PDB file of C-alpha atoms in Angstrom:
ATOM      1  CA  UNK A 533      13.487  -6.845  -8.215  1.00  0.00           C
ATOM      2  CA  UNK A 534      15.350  -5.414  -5.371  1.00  0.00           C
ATOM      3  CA  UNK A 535      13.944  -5.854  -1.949  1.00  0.00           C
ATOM      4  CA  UNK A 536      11.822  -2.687  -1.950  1.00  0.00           C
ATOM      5  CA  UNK A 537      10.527  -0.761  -4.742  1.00  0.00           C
ATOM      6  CA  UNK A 538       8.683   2.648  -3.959  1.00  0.00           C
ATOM      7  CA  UNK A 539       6.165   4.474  -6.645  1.00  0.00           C
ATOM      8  CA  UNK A 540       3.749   7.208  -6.440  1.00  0.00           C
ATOM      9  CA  UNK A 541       0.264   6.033  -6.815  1.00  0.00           C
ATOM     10  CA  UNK A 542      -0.523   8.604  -9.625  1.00  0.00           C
ATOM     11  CA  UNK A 543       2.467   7.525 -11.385  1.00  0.00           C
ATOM     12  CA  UNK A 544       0.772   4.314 -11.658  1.00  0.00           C
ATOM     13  CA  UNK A 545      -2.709   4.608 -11.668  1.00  0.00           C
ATOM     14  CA  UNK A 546      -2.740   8.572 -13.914  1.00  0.00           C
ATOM     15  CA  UNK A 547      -2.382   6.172 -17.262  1.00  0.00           C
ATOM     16  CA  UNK A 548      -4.715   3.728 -16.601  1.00  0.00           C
ATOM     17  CA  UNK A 549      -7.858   5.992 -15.605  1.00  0.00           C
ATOM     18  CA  UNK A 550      -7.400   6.022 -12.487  1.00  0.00           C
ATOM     19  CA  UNK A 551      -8.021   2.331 -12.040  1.00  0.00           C
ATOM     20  CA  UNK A 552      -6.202  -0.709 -11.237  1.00  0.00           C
ATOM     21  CA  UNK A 553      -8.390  -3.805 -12.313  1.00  0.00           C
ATOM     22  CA  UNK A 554      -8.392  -6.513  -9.672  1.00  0.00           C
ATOM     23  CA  UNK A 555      -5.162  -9.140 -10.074  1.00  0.00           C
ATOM     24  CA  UNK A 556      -2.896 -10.666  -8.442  1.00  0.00           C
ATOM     25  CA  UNK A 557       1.368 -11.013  -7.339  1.00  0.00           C
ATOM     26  CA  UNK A 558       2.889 -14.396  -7.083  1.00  0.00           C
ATOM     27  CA  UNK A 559       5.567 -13.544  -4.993  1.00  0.00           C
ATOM     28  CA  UNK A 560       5.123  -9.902  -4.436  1.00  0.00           C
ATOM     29  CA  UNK A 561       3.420  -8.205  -1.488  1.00  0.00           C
ATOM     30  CA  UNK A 562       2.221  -4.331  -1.653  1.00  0.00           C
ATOM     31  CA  UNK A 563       2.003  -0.905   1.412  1.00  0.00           C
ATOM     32  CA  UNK A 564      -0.271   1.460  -0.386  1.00  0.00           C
ATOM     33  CA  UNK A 565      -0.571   4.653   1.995  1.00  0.00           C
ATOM     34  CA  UNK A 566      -2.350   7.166   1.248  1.00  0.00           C
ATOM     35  CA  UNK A 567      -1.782  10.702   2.133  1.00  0.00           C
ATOM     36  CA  UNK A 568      -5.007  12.317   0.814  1.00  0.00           C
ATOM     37  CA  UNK A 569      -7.515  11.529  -1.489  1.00  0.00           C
ATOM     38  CA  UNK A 570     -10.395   8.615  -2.237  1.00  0.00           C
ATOM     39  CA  UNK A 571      -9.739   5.312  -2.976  1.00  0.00           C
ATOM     40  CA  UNK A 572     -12.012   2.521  -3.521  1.00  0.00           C
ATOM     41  CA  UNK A 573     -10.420  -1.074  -2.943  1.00  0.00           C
ATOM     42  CA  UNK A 574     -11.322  -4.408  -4.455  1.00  0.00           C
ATOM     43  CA  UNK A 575      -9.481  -7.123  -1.661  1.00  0.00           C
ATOM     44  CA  UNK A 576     -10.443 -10.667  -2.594  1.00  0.00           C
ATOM     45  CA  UNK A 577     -13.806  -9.677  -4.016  1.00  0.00           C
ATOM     46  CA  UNK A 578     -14.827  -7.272  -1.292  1.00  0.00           C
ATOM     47  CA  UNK A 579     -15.415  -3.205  -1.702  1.00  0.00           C
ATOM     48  CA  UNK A 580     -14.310  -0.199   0.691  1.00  0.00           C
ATOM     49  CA  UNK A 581     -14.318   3.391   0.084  1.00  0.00           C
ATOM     50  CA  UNK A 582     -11.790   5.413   2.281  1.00  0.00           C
ATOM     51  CA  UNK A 583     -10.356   8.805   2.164  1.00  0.00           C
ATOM     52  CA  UNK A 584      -6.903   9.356   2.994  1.00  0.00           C
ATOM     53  CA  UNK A 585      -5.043   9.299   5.411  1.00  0.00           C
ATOM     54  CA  UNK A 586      -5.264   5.558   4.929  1.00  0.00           C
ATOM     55  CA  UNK A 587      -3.406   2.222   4.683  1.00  0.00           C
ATOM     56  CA  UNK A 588      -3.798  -1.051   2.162  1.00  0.00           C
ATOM     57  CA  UNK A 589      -1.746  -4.272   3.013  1.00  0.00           C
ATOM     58  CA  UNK A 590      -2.073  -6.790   0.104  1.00  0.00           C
ATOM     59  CA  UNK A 591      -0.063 -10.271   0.700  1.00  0.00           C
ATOM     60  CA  UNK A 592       0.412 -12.510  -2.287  1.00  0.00           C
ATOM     61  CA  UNK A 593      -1.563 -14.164  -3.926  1.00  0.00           C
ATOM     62  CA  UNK A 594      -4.875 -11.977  -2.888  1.00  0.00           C
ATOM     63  CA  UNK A 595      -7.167 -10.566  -5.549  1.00  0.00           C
ATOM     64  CA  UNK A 596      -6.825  -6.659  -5.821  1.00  0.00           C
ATOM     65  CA  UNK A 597      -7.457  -3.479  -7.177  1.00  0.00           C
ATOM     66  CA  UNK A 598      -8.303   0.239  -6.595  1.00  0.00           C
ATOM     67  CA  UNK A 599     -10.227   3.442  -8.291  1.00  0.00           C
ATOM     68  CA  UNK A 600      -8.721   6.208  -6.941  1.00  0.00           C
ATOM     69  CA  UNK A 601      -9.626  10.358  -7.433  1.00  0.00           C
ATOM     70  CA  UNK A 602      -7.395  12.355  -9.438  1.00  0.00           C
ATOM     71  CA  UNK A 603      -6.270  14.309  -6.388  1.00  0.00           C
ATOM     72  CA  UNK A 604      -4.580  11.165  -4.342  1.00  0.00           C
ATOM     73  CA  UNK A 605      -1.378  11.483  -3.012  1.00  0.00           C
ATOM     74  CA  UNK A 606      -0.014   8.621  -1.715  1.00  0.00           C
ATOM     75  CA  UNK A 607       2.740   5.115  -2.603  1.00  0.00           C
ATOM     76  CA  UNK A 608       2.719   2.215  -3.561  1.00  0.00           C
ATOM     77  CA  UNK A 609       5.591  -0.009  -2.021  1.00  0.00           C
ATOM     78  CA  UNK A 610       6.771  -3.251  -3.442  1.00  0.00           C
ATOM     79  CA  UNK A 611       8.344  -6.152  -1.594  1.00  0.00           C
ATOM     80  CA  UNK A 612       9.238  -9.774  -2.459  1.00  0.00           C
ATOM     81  CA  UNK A 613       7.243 -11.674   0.494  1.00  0.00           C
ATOM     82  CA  UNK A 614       9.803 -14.349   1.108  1.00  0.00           C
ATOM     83  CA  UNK A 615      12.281 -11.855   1.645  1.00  0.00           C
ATOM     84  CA  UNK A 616      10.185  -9.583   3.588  1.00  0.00           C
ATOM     85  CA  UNK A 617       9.181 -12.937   5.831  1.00  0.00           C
ATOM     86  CA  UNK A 618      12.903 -13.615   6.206  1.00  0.00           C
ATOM     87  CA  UNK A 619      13.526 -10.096   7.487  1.00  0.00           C
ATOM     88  CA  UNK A 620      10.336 -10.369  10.052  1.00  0.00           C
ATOM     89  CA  UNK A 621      11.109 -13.765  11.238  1.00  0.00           C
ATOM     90  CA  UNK A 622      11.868 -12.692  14.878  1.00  0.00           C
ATOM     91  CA  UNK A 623       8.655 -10.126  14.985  1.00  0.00           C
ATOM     92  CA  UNK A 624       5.679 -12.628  14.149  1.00  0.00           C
ATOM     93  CA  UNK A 625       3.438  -9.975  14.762  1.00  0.00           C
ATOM     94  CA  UNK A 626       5.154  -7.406  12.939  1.00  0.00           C
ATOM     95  CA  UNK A 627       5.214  -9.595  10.002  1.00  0.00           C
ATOM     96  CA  UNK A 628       1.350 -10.867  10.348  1.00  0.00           C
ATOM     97  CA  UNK A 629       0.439  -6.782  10.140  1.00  0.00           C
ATOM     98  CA  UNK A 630       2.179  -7.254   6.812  1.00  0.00           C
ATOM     99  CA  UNK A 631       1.052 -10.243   4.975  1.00  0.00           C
ATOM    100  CA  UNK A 632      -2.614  -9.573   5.735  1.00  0.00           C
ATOM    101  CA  UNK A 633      -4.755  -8.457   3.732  1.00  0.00           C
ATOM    102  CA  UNK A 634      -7.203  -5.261   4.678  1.00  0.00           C
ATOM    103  CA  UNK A 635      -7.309  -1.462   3.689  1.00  0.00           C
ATOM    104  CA  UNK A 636      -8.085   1.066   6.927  1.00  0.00           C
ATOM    105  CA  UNK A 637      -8.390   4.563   7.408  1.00  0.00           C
ATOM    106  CA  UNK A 638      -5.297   6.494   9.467  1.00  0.00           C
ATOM    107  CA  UNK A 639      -6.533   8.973  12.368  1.00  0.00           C
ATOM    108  CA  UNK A 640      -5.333  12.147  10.773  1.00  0.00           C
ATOM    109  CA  UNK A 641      -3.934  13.289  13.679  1.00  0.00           C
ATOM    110  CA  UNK A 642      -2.593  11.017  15.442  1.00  0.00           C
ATOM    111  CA  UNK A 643       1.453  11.291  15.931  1.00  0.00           C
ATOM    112  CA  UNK A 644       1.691   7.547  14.774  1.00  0.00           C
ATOM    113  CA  UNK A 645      -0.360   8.445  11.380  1.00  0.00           C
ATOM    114  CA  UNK A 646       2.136  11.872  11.157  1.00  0.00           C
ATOM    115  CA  UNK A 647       4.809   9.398  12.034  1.00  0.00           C
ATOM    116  CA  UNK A 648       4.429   6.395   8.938  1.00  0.00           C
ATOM    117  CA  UNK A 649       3.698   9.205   6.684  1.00  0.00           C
ATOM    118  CA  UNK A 650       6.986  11.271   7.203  1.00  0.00           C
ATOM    119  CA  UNK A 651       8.676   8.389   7.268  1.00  0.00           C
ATOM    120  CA  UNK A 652       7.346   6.819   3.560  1.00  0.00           C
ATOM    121  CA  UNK A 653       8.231  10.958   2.581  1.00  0.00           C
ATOM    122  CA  UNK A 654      11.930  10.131   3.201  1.00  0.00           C
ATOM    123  CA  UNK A 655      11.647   6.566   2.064  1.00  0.00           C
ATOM    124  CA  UNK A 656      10.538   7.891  -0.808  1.00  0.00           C
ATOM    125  CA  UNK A 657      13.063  10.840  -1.563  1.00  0.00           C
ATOM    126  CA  UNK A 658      16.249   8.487  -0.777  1.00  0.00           C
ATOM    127  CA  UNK A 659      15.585   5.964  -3.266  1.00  0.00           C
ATOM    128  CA  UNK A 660      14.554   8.822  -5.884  1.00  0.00           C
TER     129      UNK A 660
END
């Protein structure tokens, strides 16, 4: 795997119901933002329900899985942690937002919510 890999969450999830069954990454840590749309999230045994605009960090190693509506619109990025670690190793804090594991919801309005989302748009659309 290349550093980053980027996928749409319906691309995903469309085939499988809708549902990702709780499991786990070895060496892989996951972004899931979501746009719009419900998601329910299984981290490490515990339930949320959110609505988009929203954000799931998921280090390695944690137990996890989602139900999400038909309707979401949203990505899933892909990182090896080690390499991810390497590239955060002079922003501790930066890195600890990463490799922790929790699901929030995004103020919709907010120019920093506006911001993350535009910028996983053109993430997105460059690596095609």
């Amino acid at each position: 795997m290349d550093l980053l890999h980027v996928e749409s969450i319906a691309s995903r999830s469309r085939g499988h119901g809708w549902e990702i069954r709780p499991h786990r990454h070895g060496t892989l840590c996951q972004v899931l933002l979501v746009r719009r749309g419900r998601l329910q999230t299984k981290l490490d045994g515990q339930t949320q329900h959110l609505r988009g605009p929203a954000a799931v960090t998921v280090p390695s190693l944690a137990a996890h899985g989602f139900s999400f509506s038909d309707d979401v619109d949203g990505w899933v990025f892909t990182l090896v942690e080690s390499r991810l670690q390497a590239l955060l190793v002079r922003d501790p804090a930066m890195a600890e937002s990463f490799l922790r594991l929790r699901a929030a919801a995004l103020p919709a309005r907010a120019p920093d919510t506006t911001e993350v989302l535009a910028a996983a748009d053109a993430l997105r659309a460059e690596m095609g």
